[in-house]
mmCIF file of C-alpha atoms and ligand atoms in Angstrom:
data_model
loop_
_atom_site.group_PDB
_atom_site.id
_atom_site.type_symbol
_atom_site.label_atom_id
_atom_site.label_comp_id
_atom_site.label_asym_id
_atom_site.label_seq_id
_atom_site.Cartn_x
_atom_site.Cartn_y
_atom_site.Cartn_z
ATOM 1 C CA UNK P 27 97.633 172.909 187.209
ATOM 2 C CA UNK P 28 100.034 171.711 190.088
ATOM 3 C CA UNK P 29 98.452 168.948 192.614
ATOM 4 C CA UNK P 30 96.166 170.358 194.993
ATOM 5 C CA UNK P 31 98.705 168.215 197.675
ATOM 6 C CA UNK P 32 101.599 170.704 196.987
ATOM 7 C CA UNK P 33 101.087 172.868 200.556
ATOM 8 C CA UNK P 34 102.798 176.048 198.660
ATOM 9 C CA UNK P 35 100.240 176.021 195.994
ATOM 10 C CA UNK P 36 97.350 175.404 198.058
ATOM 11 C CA UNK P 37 98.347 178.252 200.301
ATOM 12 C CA UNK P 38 98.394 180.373 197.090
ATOM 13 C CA UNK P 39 95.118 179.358 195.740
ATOM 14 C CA UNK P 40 93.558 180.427 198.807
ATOM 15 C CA UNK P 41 94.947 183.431 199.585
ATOM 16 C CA UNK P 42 94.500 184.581 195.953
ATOM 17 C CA UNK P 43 90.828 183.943 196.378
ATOM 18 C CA UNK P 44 91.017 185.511 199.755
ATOM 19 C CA UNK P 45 89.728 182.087 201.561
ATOM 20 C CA UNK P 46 90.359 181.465 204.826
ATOM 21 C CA UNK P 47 89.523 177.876 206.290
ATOM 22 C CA UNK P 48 86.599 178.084 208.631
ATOM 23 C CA UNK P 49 86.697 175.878 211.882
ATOM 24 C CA UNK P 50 83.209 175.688 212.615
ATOM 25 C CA UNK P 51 82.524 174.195 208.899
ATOM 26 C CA UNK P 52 85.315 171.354 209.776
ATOM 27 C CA UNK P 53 87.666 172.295 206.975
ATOM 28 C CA UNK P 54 90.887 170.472 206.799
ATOM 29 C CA UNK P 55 91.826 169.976 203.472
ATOM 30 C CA UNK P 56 93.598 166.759 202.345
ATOM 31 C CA UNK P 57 97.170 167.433 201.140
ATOM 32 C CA UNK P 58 99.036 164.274 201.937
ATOM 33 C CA UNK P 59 99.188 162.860 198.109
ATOM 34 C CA UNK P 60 98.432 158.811 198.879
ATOM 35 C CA UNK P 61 95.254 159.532 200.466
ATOM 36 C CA UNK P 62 92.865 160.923 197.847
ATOM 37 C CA UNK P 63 93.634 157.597 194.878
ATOM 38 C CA UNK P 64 93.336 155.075 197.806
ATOM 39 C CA UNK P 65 90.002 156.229 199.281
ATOM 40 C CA UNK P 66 88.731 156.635 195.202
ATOM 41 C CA UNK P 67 90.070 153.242 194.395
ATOM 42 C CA UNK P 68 88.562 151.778 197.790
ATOM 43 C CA UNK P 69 84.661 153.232 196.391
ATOM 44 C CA UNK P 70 84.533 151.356 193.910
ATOM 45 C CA UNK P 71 83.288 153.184 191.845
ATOM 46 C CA UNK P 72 84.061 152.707 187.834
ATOM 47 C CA UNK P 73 83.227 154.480 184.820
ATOM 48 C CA UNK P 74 79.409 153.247 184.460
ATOM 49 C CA UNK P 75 79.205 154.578 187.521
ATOM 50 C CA UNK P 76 78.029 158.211 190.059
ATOM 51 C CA UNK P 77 80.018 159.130 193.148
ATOM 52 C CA UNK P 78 78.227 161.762 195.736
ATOM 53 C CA UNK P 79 80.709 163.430 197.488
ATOM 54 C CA UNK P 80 79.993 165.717 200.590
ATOM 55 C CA UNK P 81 82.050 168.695 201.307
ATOM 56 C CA UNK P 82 84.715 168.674 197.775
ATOM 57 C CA UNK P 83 86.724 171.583 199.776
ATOM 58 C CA UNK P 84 89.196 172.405 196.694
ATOM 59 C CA UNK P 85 88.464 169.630 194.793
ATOM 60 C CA UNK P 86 91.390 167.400 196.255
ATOM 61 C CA UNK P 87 89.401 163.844 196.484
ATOM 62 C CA UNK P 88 86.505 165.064 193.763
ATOM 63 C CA UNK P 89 89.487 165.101 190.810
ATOM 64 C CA UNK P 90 91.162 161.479 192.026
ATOM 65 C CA UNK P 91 87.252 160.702 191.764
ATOM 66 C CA UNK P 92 86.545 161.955 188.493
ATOM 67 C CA UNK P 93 89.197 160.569 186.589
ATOM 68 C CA UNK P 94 87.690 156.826 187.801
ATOM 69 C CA UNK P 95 83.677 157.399 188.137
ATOM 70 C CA UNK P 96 81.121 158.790 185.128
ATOM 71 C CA UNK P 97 79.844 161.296 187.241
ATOM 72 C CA UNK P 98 80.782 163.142 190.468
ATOM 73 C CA UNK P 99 77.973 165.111 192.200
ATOM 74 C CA UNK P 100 79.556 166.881 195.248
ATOM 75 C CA UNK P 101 77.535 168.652 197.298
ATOM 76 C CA UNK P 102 79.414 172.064 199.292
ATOM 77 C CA UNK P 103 77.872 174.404 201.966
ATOM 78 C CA UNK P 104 80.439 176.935 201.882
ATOM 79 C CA UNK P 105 79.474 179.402 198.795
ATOM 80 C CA UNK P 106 83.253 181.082 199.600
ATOM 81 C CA UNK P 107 84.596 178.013 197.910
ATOM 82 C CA UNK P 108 82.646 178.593 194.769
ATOM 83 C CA UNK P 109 85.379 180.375 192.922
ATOM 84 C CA UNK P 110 87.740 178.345 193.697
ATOM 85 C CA UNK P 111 86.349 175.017 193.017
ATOM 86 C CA UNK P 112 85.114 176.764 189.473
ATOM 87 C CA UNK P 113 89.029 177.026 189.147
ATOM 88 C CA UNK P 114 90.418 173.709 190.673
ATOM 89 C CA UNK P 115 87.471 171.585 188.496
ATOM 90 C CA UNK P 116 87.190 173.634 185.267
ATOM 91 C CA UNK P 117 89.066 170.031 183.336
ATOM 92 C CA UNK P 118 86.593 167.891 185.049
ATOM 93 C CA UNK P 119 83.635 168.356 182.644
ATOM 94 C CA UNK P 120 82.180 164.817 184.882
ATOM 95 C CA UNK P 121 81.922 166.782 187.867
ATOM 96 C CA UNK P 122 79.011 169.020 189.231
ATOM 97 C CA UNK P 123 78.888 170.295 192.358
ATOM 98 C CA UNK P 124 76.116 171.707 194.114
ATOM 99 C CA UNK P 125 75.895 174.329 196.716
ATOM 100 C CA UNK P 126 73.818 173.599 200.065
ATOM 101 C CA UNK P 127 73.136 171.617 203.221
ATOM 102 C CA UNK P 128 74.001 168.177 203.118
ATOM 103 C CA UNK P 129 72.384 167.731 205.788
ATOM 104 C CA UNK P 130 68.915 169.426 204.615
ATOM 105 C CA UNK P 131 69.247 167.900 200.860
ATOM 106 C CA UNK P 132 67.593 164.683 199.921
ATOM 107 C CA UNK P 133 70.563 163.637 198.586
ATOM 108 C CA UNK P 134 68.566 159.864 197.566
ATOM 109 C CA UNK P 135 66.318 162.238 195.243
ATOM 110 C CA UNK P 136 69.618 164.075 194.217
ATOM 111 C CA UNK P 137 70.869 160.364 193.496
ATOM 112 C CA UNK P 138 67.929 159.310 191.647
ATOM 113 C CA UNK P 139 67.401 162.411 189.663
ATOM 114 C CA UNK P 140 71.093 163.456 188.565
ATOM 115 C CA UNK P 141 73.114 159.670 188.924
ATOM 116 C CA UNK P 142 73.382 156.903 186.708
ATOM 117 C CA UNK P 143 74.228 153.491 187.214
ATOM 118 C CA UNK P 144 75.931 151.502 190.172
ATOM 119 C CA UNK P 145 76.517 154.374 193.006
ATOM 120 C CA UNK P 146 78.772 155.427 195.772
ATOM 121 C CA UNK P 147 79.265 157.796 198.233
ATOM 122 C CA UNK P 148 83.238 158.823 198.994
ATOM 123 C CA UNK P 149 84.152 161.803 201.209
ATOM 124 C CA UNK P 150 86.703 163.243 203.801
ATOM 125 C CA UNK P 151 83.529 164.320 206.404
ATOM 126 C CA UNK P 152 83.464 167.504 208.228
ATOM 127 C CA UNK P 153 84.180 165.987 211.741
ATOM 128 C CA UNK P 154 81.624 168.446 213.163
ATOM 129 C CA UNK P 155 78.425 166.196 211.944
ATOM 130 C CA UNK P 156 80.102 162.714 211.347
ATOM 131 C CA UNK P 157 77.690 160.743 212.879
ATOM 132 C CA UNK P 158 74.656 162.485 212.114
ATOM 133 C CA UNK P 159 75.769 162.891 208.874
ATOM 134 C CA UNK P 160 76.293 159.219 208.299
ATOM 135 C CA UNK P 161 72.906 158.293 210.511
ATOM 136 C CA UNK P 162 71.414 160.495 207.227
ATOM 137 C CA UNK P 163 73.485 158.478 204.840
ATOM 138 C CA UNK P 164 72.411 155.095 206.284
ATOM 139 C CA UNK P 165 68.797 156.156 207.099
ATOM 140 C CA UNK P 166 68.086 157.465 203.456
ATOM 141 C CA UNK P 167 68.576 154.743 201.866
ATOM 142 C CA UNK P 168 70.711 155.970 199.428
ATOM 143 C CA UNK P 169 70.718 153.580 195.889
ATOM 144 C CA UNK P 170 74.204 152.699 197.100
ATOM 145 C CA UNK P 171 76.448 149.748 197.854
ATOM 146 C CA UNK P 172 79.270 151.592 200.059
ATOM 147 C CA UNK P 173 80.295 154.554 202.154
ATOM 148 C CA UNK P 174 83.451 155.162 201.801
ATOM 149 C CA UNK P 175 84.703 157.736 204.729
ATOM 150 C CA UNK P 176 87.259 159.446 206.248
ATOM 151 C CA UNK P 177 86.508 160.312 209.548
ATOM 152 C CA UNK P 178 88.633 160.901 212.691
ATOM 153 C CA UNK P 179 89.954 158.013 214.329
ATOM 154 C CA UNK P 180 88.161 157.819 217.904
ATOM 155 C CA UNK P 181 85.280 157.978 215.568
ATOM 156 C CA UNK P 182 86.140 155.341 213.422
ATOM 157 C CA UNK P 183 86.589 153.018 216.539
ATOM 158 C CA UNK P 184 82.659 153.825 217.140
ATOM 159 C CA UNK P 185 81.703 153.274 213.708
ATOM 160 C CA UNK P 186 83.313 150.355 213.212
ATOM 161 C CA UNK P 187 82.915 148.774 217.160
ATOM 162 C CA UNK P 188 81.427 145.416 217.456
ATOM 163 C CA UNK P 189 77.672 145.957 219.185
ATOM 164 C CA UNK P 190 77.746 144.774 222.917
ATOM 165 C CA UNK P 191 81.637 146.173 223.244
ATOM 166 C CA UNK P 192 82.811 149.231 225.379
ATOM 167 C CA UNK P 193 83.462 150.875 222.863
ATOM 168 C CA UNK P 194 79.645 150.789 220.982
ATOM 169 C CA UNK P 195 77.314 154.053 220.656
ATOM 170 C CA UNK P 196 73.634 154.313 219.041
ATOM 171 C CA UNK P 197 75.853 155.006 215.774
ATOM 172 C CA UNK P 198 77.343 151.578 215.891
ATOM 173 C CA UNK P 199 74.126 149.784 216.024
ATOM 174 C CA UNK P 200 72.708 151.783 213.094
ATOM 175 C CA UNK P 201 75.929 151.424 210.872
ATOM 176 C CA UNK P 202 75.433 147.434 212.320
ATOM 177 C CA UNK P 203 71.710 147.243 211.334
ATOM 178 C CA UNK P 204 72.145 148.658 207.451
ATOM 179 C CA UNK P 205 76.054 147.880 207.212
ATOM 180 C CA UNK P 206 79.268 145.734 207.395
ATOM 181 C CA UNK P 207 82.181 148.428 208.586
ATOM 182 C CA UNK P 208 85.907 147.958 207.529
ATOM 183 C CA UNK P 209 89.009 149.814 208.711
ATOM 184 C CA UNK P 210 91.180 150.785 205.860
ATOM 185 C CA UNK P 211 94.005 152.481 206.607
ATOM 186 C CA UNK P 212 94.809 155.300 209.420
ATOM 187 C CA UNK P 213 95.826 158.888 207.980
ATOM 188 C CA UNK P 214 98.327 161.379 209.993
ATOM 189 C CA UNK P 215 96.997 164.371 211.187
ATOM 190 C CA UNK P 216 99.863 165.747 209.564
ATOM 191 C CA UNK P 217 98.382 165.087 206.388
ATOM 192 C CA UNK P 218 95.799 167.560 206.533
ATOM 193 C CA UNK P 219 95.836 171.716 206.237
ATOM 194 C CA UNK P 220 95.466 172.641 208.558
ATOM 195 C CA UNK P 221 96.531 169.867 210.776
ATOM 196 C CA UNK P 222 93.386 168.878 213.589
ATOM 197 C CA UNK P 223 94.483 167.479 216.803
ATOM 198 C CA UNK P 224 93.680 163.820 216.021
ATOM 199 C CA UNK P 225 94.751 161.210 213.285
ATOM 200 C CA UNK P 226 91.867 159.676 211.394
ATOM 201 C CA UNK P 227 90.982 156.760 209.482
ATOM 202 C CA UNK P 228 89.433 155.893 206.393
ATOM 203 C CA UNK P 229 86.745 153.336 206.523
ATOM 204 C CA UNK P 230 83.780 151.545 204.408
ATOM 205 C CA UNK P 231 80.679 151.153 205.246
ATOM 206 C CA UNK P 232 79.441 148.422 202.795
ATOM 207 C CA UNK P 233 75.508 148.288 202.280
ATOM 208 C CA UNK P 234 73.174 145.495 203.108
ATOM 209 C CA UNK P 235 71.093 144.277 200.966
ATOM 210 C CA UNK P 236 68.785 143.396 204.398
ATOM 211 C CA UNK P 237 68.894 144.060 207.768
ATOM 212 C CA UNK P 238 70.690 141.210 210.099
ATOM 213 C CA UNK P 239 67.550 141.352 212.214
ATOM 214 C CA UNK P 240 64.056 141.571 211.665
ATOM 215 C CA UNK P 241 62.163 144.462 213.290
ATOM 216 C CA UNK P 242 60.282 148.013 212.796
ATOM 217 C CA UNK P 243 64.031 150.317 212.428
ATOM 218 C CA UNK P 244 61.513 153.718 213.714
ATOM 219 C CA UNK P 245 60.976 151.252 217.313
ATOM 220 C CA UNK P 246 64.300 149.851 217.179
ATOM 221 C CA UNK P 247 66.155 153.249 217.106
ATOM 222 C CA UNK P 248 63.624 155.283 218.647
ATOM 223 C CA UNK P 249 65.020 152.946 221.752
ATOM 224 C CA UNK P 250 68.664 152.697 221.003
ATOM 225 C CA UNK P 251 68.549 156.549 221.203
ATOM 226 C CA UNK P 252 67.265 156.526 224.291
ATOM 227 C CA UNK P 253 69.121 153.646 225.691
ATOM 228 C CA UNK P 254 72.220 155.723 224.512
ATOM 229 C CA UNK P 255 70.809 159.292 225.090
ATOM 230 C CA UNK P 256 72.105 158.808 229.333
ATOM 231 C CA UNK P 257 75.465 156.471 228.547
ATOM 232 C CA UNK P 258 76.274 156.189 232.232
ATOM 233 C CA UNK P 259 72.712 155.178 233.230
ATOM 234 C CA UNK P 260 71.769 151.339 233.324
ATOM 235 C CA UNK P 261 69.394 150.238 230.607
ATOM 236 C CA UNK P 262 66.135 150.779 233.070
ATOM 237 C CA UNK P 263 66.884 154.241 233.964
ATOM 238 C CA UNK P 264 67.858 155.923 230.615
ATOM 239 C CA UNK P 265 65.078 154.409 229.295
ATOM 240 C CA UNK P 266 62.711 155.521 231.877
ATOM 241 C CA UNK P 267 64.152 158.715 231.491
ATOM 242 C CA UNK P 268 63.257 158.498 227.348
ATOM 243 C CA UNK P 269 59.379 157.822 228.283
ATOM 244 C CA UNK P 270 59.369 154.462 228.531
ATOM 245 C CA UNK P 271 57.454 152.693 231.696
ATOM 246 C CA UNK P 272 60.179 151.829 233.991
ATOM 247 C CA UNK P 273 58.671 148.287 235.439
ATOM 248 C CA UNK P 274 57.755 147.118 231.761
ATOM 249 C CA UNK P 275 61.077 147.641 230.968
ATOM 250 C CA UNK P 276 62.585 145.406 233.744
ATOM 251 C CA UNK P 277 60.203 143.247 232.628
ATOM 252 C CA UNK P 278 61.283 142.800 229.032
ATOM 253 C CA UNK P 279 64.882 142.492 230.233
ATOM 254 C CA UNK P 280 63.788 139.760 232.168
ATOM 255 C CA UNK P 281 62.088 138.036 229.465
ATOM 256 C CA UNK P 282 64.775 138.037 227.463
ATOM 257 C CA UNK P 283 67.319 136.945 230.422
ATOM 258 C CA UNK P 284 69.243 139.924 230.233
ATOM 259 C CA UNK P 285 70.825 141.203 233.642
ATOM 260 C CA UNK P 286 68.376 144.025 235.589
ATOM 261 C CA UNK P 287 72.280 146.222 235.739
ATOM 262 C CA UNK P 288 72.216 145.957 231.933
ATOM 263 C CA UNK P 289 73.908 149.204 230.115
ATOM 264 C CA UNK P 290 73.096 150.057 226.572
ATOM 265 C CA UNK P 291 76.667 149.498 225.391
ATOM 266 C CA UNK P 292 76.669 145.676 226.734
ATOM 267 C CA UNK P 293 73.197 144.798 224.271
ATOM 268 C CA UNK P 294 74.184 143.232 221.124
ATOM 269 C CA UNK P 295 71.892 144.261 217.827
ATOM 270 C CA UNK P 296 69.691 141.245 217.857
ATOM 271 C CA UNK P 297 69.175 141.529 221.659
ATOM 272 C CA UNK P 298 68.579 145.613 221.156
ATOM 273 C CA UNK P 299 66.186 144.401 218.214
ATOM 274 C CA UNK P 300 64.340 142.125 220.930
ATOM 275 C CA UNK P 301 64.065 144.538 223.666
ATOM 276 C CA UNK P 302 62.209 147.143 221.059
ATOM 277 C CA UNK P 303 59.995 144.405 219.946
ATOM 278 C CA UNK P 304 58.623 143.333 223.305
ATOM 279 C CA UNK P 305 58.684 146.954 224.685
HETATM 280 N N1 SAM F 419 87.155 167.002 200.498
HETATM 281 C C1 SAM F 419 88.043 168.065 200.887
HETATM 282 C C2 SAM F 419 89.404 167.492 201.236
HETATM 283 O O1 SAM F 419 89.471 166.297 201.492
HETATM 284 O O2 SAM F 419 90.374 168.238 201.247
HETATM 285 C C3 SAM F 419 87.488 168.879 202.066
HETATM 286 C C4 SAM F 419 87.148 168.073 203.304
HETATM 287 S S1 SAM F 419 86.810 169.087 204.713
HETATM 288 C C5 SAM F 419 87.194 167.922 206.002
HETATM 289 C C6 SAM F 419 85.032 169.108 204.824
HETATM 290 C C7 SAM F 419 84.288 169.879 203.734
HETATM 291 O O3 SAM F 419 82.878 169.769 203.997
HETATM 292 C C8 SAM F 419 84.574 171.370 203.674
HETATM 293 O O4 SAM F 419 84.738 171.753 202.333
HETATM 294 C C9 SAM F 419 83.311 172.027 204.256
HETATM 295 O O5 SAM F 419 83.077 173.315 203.764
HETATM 296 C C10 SAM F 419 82.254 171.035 203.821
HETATM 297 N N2 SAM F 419 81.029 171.030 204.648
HETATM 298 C C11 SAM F 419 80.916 171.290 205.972
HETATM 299 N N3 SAM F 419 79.647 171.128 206.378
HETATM 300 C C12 SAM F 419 78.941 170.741 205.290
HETATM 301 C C13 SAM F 419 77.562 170.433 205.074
HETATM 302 N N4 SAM F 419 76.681 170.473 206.070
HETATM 303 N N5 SAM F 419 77.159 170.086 203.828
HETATM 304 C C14 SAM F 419 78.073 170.044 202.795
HETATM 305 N N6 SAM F 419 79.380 170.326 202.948
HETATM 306 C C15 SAM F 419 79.810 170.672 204.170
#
């Protein structure tokens, strides 16, 4: 079978299976050729081991990742690609893929029940549910030691910001609580069909064995969200506007000698942490 990076076959594949790429699903297959073996080496993952992949598209990244892990369980919402993917995968007896949600599927159950020893999780996301796609990741618990993502690049910076920086979100302080981030490379837009708007880049997401800080993770992110859920706001206001009691809030951020003008984005992890546990 020619490489599912050659742009002429790919385009033939498709059209012979009458597939056209949906937008809303975020398909934009991989075809640049150096991107699929260097996010499959960068998992980890060897032959003792399971990969979960989310959204195999043709099968590009699931083959690199079957010729290197035991077992590849990739998990695909769009049924059209069921044909095709029956095609692109029928040499890859290591592979199953499963059609539905990832985003309704307890994928730690789907782990548990169909992997087998150390695990990973390596995909090129959908861009359309990135973050709440890798909150789900992070706040399952999956039996696995890293993420390994491409994801597009303004995203990436979020991921990967340093808590208490401009450029920090709620995401940042979740992928902060349960991981260590790290950049890996930066991929073209070019190298996608079809090509999105923006470049992305591929990053890991390497799995704690404990949170950095102690504290309840249901308080702590029931108030990141809300300190984040009105960006522009200072820390007292979006947080009076979540439900929480305006003056006890000035209060805390007194206690902890943090400035009344605070904003979300300025609170480091441990002083977010803090903040939950004397609100
Ligand atoms: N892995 C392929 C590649 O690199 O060429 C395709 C990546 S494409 C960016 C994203 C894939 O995720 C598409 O196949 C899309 O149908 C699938 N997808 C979108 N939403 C999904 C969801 N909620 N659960 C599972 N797969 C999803």
């Amino acid at each position: 079978m020619p490489a599912l990076t050659d742009k002429a076959y790919v385009e033939s594949l498709l059209t012979r299976h009458g597939f056209s790429f949906s937008k809303a699903l975020g398909q934009n297959f991989l075809i640049n050729p150096s991107v699929c073996p260097r996010m499959a080496q960068a998992c980890g993952v060897g032959p003792e081991g399971t990969v979960l992949e989310i959204g195999p598209g043709i099968g590009v990244l699931t083959r690199e990742l079957a010729q290197r892990a035991g077992r590849v369980l990739a998990v695909e919402l769009d049924e059209r690609l069921r044909p095709v993917l029956a095609e692109t995968l029928a040499d890859c007896p290591n592979v199953e893929v499963i059609y539905g949600d990832a985003m309704q599927m307890d994928l730690a159950a789907l782990l548990r029940e169909k992997g087998a020893g150390p695990a990973a999780v390596c995909a090129n996301l959908p861009y359309y549910i990135t973050s709440p796609l890798i909150m789900r990741l992070l706040e399952s618990r999956l039996p696995v030691q890293t993420v390994t993502v491409l994801v597009q690049k303004e995203a990436a910076d979020r991921l990967c910001a340093q808590p208490g920086t401009r450029e920090s979100g709620a995401v940042t302080l979740a992928v902060a609580y349960y991981a260590a981030p790290e950049k890996l490379f930066r991929v073209s837009a070019g190298s996608f069909l079809p090509a999105p708007k923006v470049d992305s880049t591929a990053i890991s997401l390497h799995i704690r064995p404990r949170p950095p800080v102690e504290t309840d993770p249901d308080k702590l992110f029931a108030v990141v969200r809300a300190a984040f859920g009105q960006r522009r706001k200072t820390l007292c206001n979006a947080l009076q506007a979540g439900g929480y009691d305006k003056t006890a809030v000035a209060q805390a951020l007194r206690q902890l000698s943090l400035p009344a003008a605070a904003r979300a984005e300025q609170l480091t992890l441990a002083q977010m942490a803090a903040l939950a546990a004397v609100l």
